[in-house]
XYZ file of N, CA and C in Angstrom:
471
model
N 141.199 137.693 42.601
C 140.353 137.854 43.787
C 140.201 136.586 44.541
N 140.018 135.453 43.834
C 139.840 134.189 44.522
C 141.117 133.843 45.303
N 142.326 134.078 44.749
C 143.521 133.740 45.465
C 143.744 134.640 46.673
N 143.279 135.904 46.611
C 143.450 136.843 47.745
C 142.544 136.379 48.882
N 141.284 136.002 48.535
C 140.324 135.523 49.591
C 140.809 134.315 50.202
N 141.381 133.363 49.351
C 141.893 132.088 49.887
C 143.110 132.389 50.793
N 143.942 133.278 50.433
C 145.125 133.639 51.284
C 144.703 134.238 52.617
N 143.639 135.116 52.625
C 143.186 135.632 53.829
C 142.502 134.621 54.737
N 141.759 133.696 54.127
C 141.099 132.637 54.874
C 142.144 131.702 55.536
N 143.132 131.337 54.786
C 144.193 130.454 55.336
C 144.913 131.137 56.443
N 145.247 132.429 56.208
C 145.992 133.189 57.229
C 145.199 133.370 58.517
N 143.846 133.638 58.343
C 142.965 133.817 59.472
C 142.815 132.476 60.273
N 142.716 131.394 59.564
C 142.575 130.066 60.210
C 143.854 129.748 60.988
N 144.986 130.019 60.357
C 146.238 129.741 61.050
C 146.429 130.640 62.298
N 146.067 131.891 62.221
C 146.173 132.801 63.370
C 145.225 132.327 64.478
N 144.037 131.871 64.146
C 143.102 131.420 65.132
C 143.612 130.169 65.818
N 144.201 129.302 65.049
C 144.724 128.041 65.607
C 145.902 128.367 66.607
N 146.737 129.298 66.273
C 147.822 129.669 67.164
C 147.311 130.277 68.420
N 146.341 131.190 68.301
C 145.789 131.859 69.506
C 145.037 130.902 70.394
N 144.148 130.110 69.799
C 143.336 129.167 70.621
C 144.194 128.021 71.092
N 145.155 127.611 70.335
C 146.013 126.535 70.755
C 146.868 126.801 71.977
N 147.277 128.055 72.097
C 148.087 128.413 73.272
C 147.273 128.757 74.421
N 146.009 129.165 74.211
C 145.124 129.563 75.280
C 144.356 128.439 75.887
N 144.327 127.239 75.239
C 143.562 126.151 75.762
C 144.216 125.496 76.967
N 143.546 125.385 78.104
C 144.098 124.818 79.292
C 144.289 123.285 79.115
N 145.261 122.783 79.739
C 145.522 121.346 79.673
C 146.060 120.836 80.999
N 146.071 119.522 81.133
C 146.590 118.856 82.351
C 147.867 118.235 81.932
N 148.950 118.523 82.588
C 150.219 117.965 82.376
C 150.225 116.490 82.712
N 150.984 115.740 81.989
C 151.139 114.280 82.288
C 151.644 114.090 83.681
N 151.026 113.212 84.459
C 151.468 112.954 85.783
C 150.931 113.963 86.783
N 150.030 114.819 86.400
C 149.434 115.844 87.307
C 148.452 115.161 88.258
N 148.572 115.446 89.526
C 147.734 114.819 90.605
C 146.441 115.564 90.872
N 146.085 116.498 90.030
C 144.878 117.313 90.286
C 143.653 116.742 89.577
N 143.657 115.457 89.207
C 142.532 114.900 88.516
C 141.374 114.756 89.425
N 140.166 114.747 88.875
C 138.926 114.638 89.712
C 138.767 113.205 90.164
N 138.184 113.011 91.313
C 137.894 111.685 91.778
C 136.890 110.959 90.824
N 136.988 109.659 90.778
C 136.048 108.907 89.925
C 134.673 108.929 90.560
N 133.667 108.771 89.764
C 132.259 108.811 90.262
C 131.767 107.379 90.424
N 132.406 106.605 91.216
C 132.039 105.213 91.434
C 131.110 105.184 92.667
N 129.954 104.592 92.529
C 128.977 104.537 93.612
C 129.372 103.380 94.564
N 129.498 103.701 95.827
C 129.883 102.676 96.874
C 128.678 102.150 97.570
N 127.528 102.840 97.435
C 126.280 102.437 98.090
C 126.390 102.560 99.573
N 127.312 103.338 100.105
C 127.394 103.550 101.531
C 126.219 104.421 101.970
N 125.726 104.139 103.181
C 124.520 104.877 103.646
C 124.940 106.314 104.073
N 124.284 107.296 103.467
C 124.621 108.730 103.788
C 124.273 109.028 105.208
N 125.133 109.746 105.941
C 124.812 110.165 107.293
C 124.874 109.038 108.308
N 125.495 107.942 107.929
C 125.501 106.739 108.851
C 126.234 107.031 110.199
N 127.248 107.773 110.179
C 128.022 108.033 111.426
C 127.107 108.858 112.437
N 126.418 109.786 111.915
C 125.540 110.620 112.805
C 124.436 109.772 113.347
N 123.831 108.912 112.502
C 122.742 108.064 112.984
C 123.243 107.037 114.073
N 124.460 106.505 113.840
C 125.035 105.618 114.774
C 125.246 106.294 116.097
N 125.743 107.479 116.092
C 126.018 108.293 117.327
C 124.699 108.554 118.098
N 123.636 108.884 117.309
C 122.416 109.312 117.912
C 121.503 108.095 118.367
N 121.540 107.045 117.536
C 120.599 105.998 117.726
C 121.200 104.594 118.024
N 122.538 104.476 117.787
C 123.205 103.203 118.071
C 123.001 102.108 117.051
N 122.550 102.493 115.843
C 122.348 101.532 114.737
C 123.400 101.820 113.643
N 124.053 100.816 113.197
C 125.054 101.003 112.187
C 124.521 100.616 110.800
N 124.287 101.694 110.031
C 123.703 101.509 108.625
C 124.926 101.455 107.703
N 125.094 100.355 106.982
C 126.288 100.157 106.162
C 126.095 100.542 104.744
N 125.249 99.893 104.005
C 125.059 100.205 102.593
C 123.760 99.598 102.117
N 123.302 100.193 100.999
C 122.037 99.644 100.423
C 121.810 100.223 99.058
N 120.598 99.955 98.501
C 120.322 100.468 97.191
C 119.486 101.715 97.224
N 119.246 102.287 98.413
C 118.479 103.518 98.513
C 116.987 103.295 98.605
N 116.492 102.065 98.584
C 115.031 101.845 98.642
C 114.503 101.440 100.017
N 115.437 101.273 100.996
C 115.026 101.036 102.386
C 115.787 102.080 103.171
N 115.031 103.029 103.775
C 115.665 104.173 104.454
C 115.278 104.178 105.923
N 116.252 104.460 106.804
C 115.989 104.651 108.175
C 115.071 105.835 108.353
N 114.007 105.678 109.187
C 112.991 106.767 109.253
C 112.566 107.025 110.675
N 111.990 108.142 110.899
C 111.377 108.527 112.165
C 110.092 107.693 112.266
N 109.933 106.988 113.380
C 108.731 106.093 113.536
C 107.423 106.872 113.485
N 107.416 108.200 113.735
C 106.195 108.902 113.669
C 105.849 109.221 112.185
N 106.796 109.035 111.293
C 106.559 109.329 109.863
C 106.276 108.067 109.073
N 107.021 107.003 109.352
C 106.854 105.736 108.558
C 107.158 104.548 109.393
N 106.351 103.544 109.259
C 106.584 102.226 109.911
C 106.374 101.103 108.892
N 106.980 101.268 107.661
C 106.849 100.251 106.649
C 107.501 98.963 107.208
N 108.654 99.075 107.828
C 109.338 98.000 108.554
C 109.721 98.489 109.885
N 109.432 97.688 110.966
C 109.814 98.062 112.292
C 110.639 96.953 112.892
N 111.744 97.321 113.484
C 112.639 96.374 114.140
C 112.725 96.729 115.618
N 112.551 95.702 116.470
C 112.578 95.880 117.884
C 113.863 95.216 118.438
N 114.494 95.886 119.377
C 115.662 95.339 120.044
C 115.406 95.365 121.580
N 116.321 94.764 122.302
C 116.244 94.933 123.770
C 116.277 96.436 124.047
N 115.453 96.927 124.920
C 115.442 98.385 125.221
C 116.787 98.858 125.798
N 117.278 100.021 125.293
C 118.519 100.578 125.863
C 118.212 102.033 126.147
N 119.159 102.681 126.864
C 118.955 104.104 127.257
C 118.952 105.014 126.025
N 118.131 106.020 126.060
C 118.144 106.985 124.991
C 116.712 107.052 124.328
N 116.444 108.127 123.645
C 115.136 108.286 123.046
C 114.892 107.273 121.905
N 113.751 106.598 121.957
C 113.310 105.707 120.958
C 114.221 104.463 120.766
N 115.124 104.198 121.644
C 116.006 103.040 121.533
C 115.191 101.857 121.825
N 115.416 100.843 120.994
C 114.525 99.640 121.177
C 113.513 99.505 120.053
N 113.224 100.586 119.300
C 112.325 100.567 118.181
C 112.984 101.358 117.071
N 113.154 100.708 115.914
C 113.779 101.313 114.758
C 112.842 101.155 113.516
N 112.583 102.206 112.864
C 111.662 102.222 111.710
C 112.337 102.445 110.415
N 111.793 101.967 109.363
C 112.350 102.077 108.002
C 111.226 102.338 107.054
N 111.574 103.097 106.006
C 110.594 103.453 104.986
C 111.048 102.820 103.661
N 110.165 102.258 102.915
C 110.458 101.645 101.598
C 110.103 102.666 100.523
N 111.053 102.903 99.636
C 110.810 103.924 98.560
C 110.992 103.244 97.189
N 110.646 104.011 96.175
C 110.832 103.505 94.775
C 109.543 102.931 94.263
N 109.469 102.830 92.968
C 108.272 102.356 92.283
C 108.164 100.821 92.310
N 109.297 100.128 92.324
C 109.278 98.636 92.268
C 109.035 98.042 93.637
N 109.129 98.817 94.690
C 108.933 98.321 96.062
C 109.838 97.166 96.329
N 111.056 97.224 95.833
C 112.147 96.229 96.181
C 113.293 97.064 96.737
N 113.964 96.513 97.734
C 115.107 97.203 98.281
C 115.978 96.332 99.135
N 117.152 96.856 99.456
C 118.108 96.104 100.331
C 118.886 97.114 101.177
N 119.058 96.774 102.419
C 119.848 97.578 103.348
C 120.662 96.630 104.214
N 122.021 96.816 104.146
C 122.957 96.080 105.094
C 123.160 96.985 106.330
N 123.027 96.390 107.499
C 123.152 97.159 108.714
C 123.711 96.242 109.801
N 123.912 96.804 110.967
C 124.306 95.980 112.165
C 123.550 96.555 113.305
N 122.576 95.801 113.764
C 121.777 96.251 114.909
C 121.773 95.107 115.944
N 122.562 95.211 116.976
C 122.704 94.177 118.009
C 121.338 93.997 118.816
N 121.218 92.793 119.375
C 120.142 92.458 120.264
C 118.735 92.613 119.643
N 118.636 92.224 118.323
C 117.337 92.285 117.685
C 116.433 91.199 118.244
N 115.167 91.519 118.539
C 114.265 90.561 119.065
C 112.989 90.392 118.201
N 112.759 91.317 117.239
C 111.562 91.141 116.450
C 111.581 92.100 115.230
N 110.887 91.632 114.160
C 110.767 92.385 112.943
C 109.283 92.436 112.574
N 108.780 93.641 112.282
C 107.390 93.806 111.828
C 107.422 94.305 110.404
N 106.570 93.674 109.542
C 106.437 94.123 108.183
C 104.999 94.610 107.974
N 104.839 95.883 107.788
C 103.521 96.448 107.710
C 102.969 96.532 106.298
N 103.671 96.913 105.348
C 103.119 97.052 103.954
C 103.751 96.084 102.950
N 104.881 95.472 103.285
C 105.599 94.669 102.304
C 106.069 93.377 102.981
N 106.219 92.321 102.157
C 106.915 91.122 102.640
C 108.355 91.508 102.815
N 108.981 91.097 103.949
C 110.369 91.443 104.321
C 111.161 90.182 104.593
N 112.412 90.173 104.124
C 113.378 89.170 104.533
C 114.361 89.872 105.387
N 114.634 89.278 106.607
C 115.557 89.819 107.526
C 116.696 88.747 107.743
N 117.949 89.198 107.716
C 119.096 88.320 107.978
C 119.544 88.687 109.393
N 119.449 87.621 110.252
C 119.787 87.794 111.685
C 120.712 86.685 112.110
N 121.793 87.090 112.838
C 122.738 86.062 113.364
C 121.910 85.222 114.316
N 122.145 83.925 114.250
C 121.442 82.940 115.138
C 120.124 82.505 114.548
N 119.463 83.295 113.676
C 118.236 82.898 113.104
C 118.286 82.691 111.592
N 119.377 83.173 110.978
C 119.511 83.053 109.550
C 118.573 84.017 108.831
N 118.034 83.654 107.670
C 117.059 84.441 107.011
C 115.685 84.170 107.558
N 114.984 85.238 107.922
C 113.594 85.151 108.383
C 112.690 85.859 107.512
N 111.655 85.154 107.003
C 110.625 85.820 106.146
C 109.546 86.378 107.035
N 109.204 87.639 106.830
C 108.145 88.262 107.590
C 107.054 88.715 106.572
N 105.953 88.009 106.514
C 104.922 88.446 105.538
C 104.318 89.856 105.918
N 103.810 90.569 104.911
C 103.267 91.901 105.217
C 102.154 91.784 106.238
N 102.048 92.825 107.091
C 101.100 92.901 108.162
C 101.334 91.826 109.251
N 102.540 91.371 109.337
C 102.874 90.313 110.404
C 104.104 90.766 111.165
N 104.326 90.051 112.309
C 105.485 90.292 113.152
C 106.100 88.939 113.474
N 107.448 88.889 113.403
C 108.123 87.637 113.805
C 109.214 87.929 114.783
N 109.387 87.034 115.765
C 110.426 87.154 116.704
C 111.749 86.641 116.028
N 112.857 87.277 116.387
C 114.154 86.901 115.849
C 115.202 86.991 116.952
N 116.404 86.520 116.663
C 117.486 86.705 117.586
C 117.223 86.010 118.952
N 117.322 86.711 120.075
C 117.168 86.099 121.351
C 115.808 85.461 121.531
N 114.747 86.105 121.132
C 113.431 85.544 121.342
C 113.258 84.217 120.619
N 113.965 84.028 119.485
C 113.750 82.820 118.731
C 114.687 81.740 119.120
N 115.966 82.035 119.429
C 116.960 81.019 119.685
C 117.490 81.029 121.115
N 117.235 82.034 121.941
C 117.734 82.088 123.247
C 119.082 82.813 123.318
N 119.722 83.087 122.207
C 120.943 83.843 122.143
C 120.684 85.177 121.520
N 121.472 86.194 121.990
C 121.222 87.585 121.324
C 121.723 87.476 119.860
N 120.910 88.113 119.023
C 121.265 88.143 117.630
C 121.395 89.554 117.129
N 122.088 89.740 116.023
C 122.213 91.060 115.387
C 121.520 90.996 114.074
N 120.738 92.071 113.777
C 120.139 92.158 112.435
C 121.207 92.645 111.488
N 121.369 91.910 110.425
C 122.462 92.242 109.458
C 121.984 92.800 108.153
N 120.697 92.489 107.747
C 120.192 92.974 106.485
C 118.703 92.923 106.469
N 118.132 93.846 105.703
C 116.693 93.821 105.423
C 116.532 93.871 103.900
N 115.556 93.088 103.458
C 115.304 93.071 102.009
C 113.798 92.950 101.709
N 113.351 93.782 100.744
C 111.930 93.688 100.333
C 111.828 93.182 98.995
């Protein structure tokens, strides 16, 4: 009896291996249908649309400083020379996350001022270098500070 049960078990296992082994899908060597890697590039989502609508180039960040509607959030406010279009000349940002630290690389020409409402902010501006803006304060940058037009390159909280 023991040998008959052992024979059936071995035969069943072998049959299952044959059936499952041939039915298992696989990827052939050199197959180009592999999935893309999940490497985070920190590029700003929707940046092309925002650039087209508002003229601000949002490049990359850590997700803790977000471009916002000024009627919703004014954690950080950046002023530029006024240009044609709705709300051009005033750009608002919202700070998110529990640590209240963040970074955003951008390119906003003709920056003239940065306001920090809730957080201390560091702004990188061509012509002015790094400008520290204490919370609840406003500082002139770019043209207003040096006489030459400057571009806002980064915001950091």
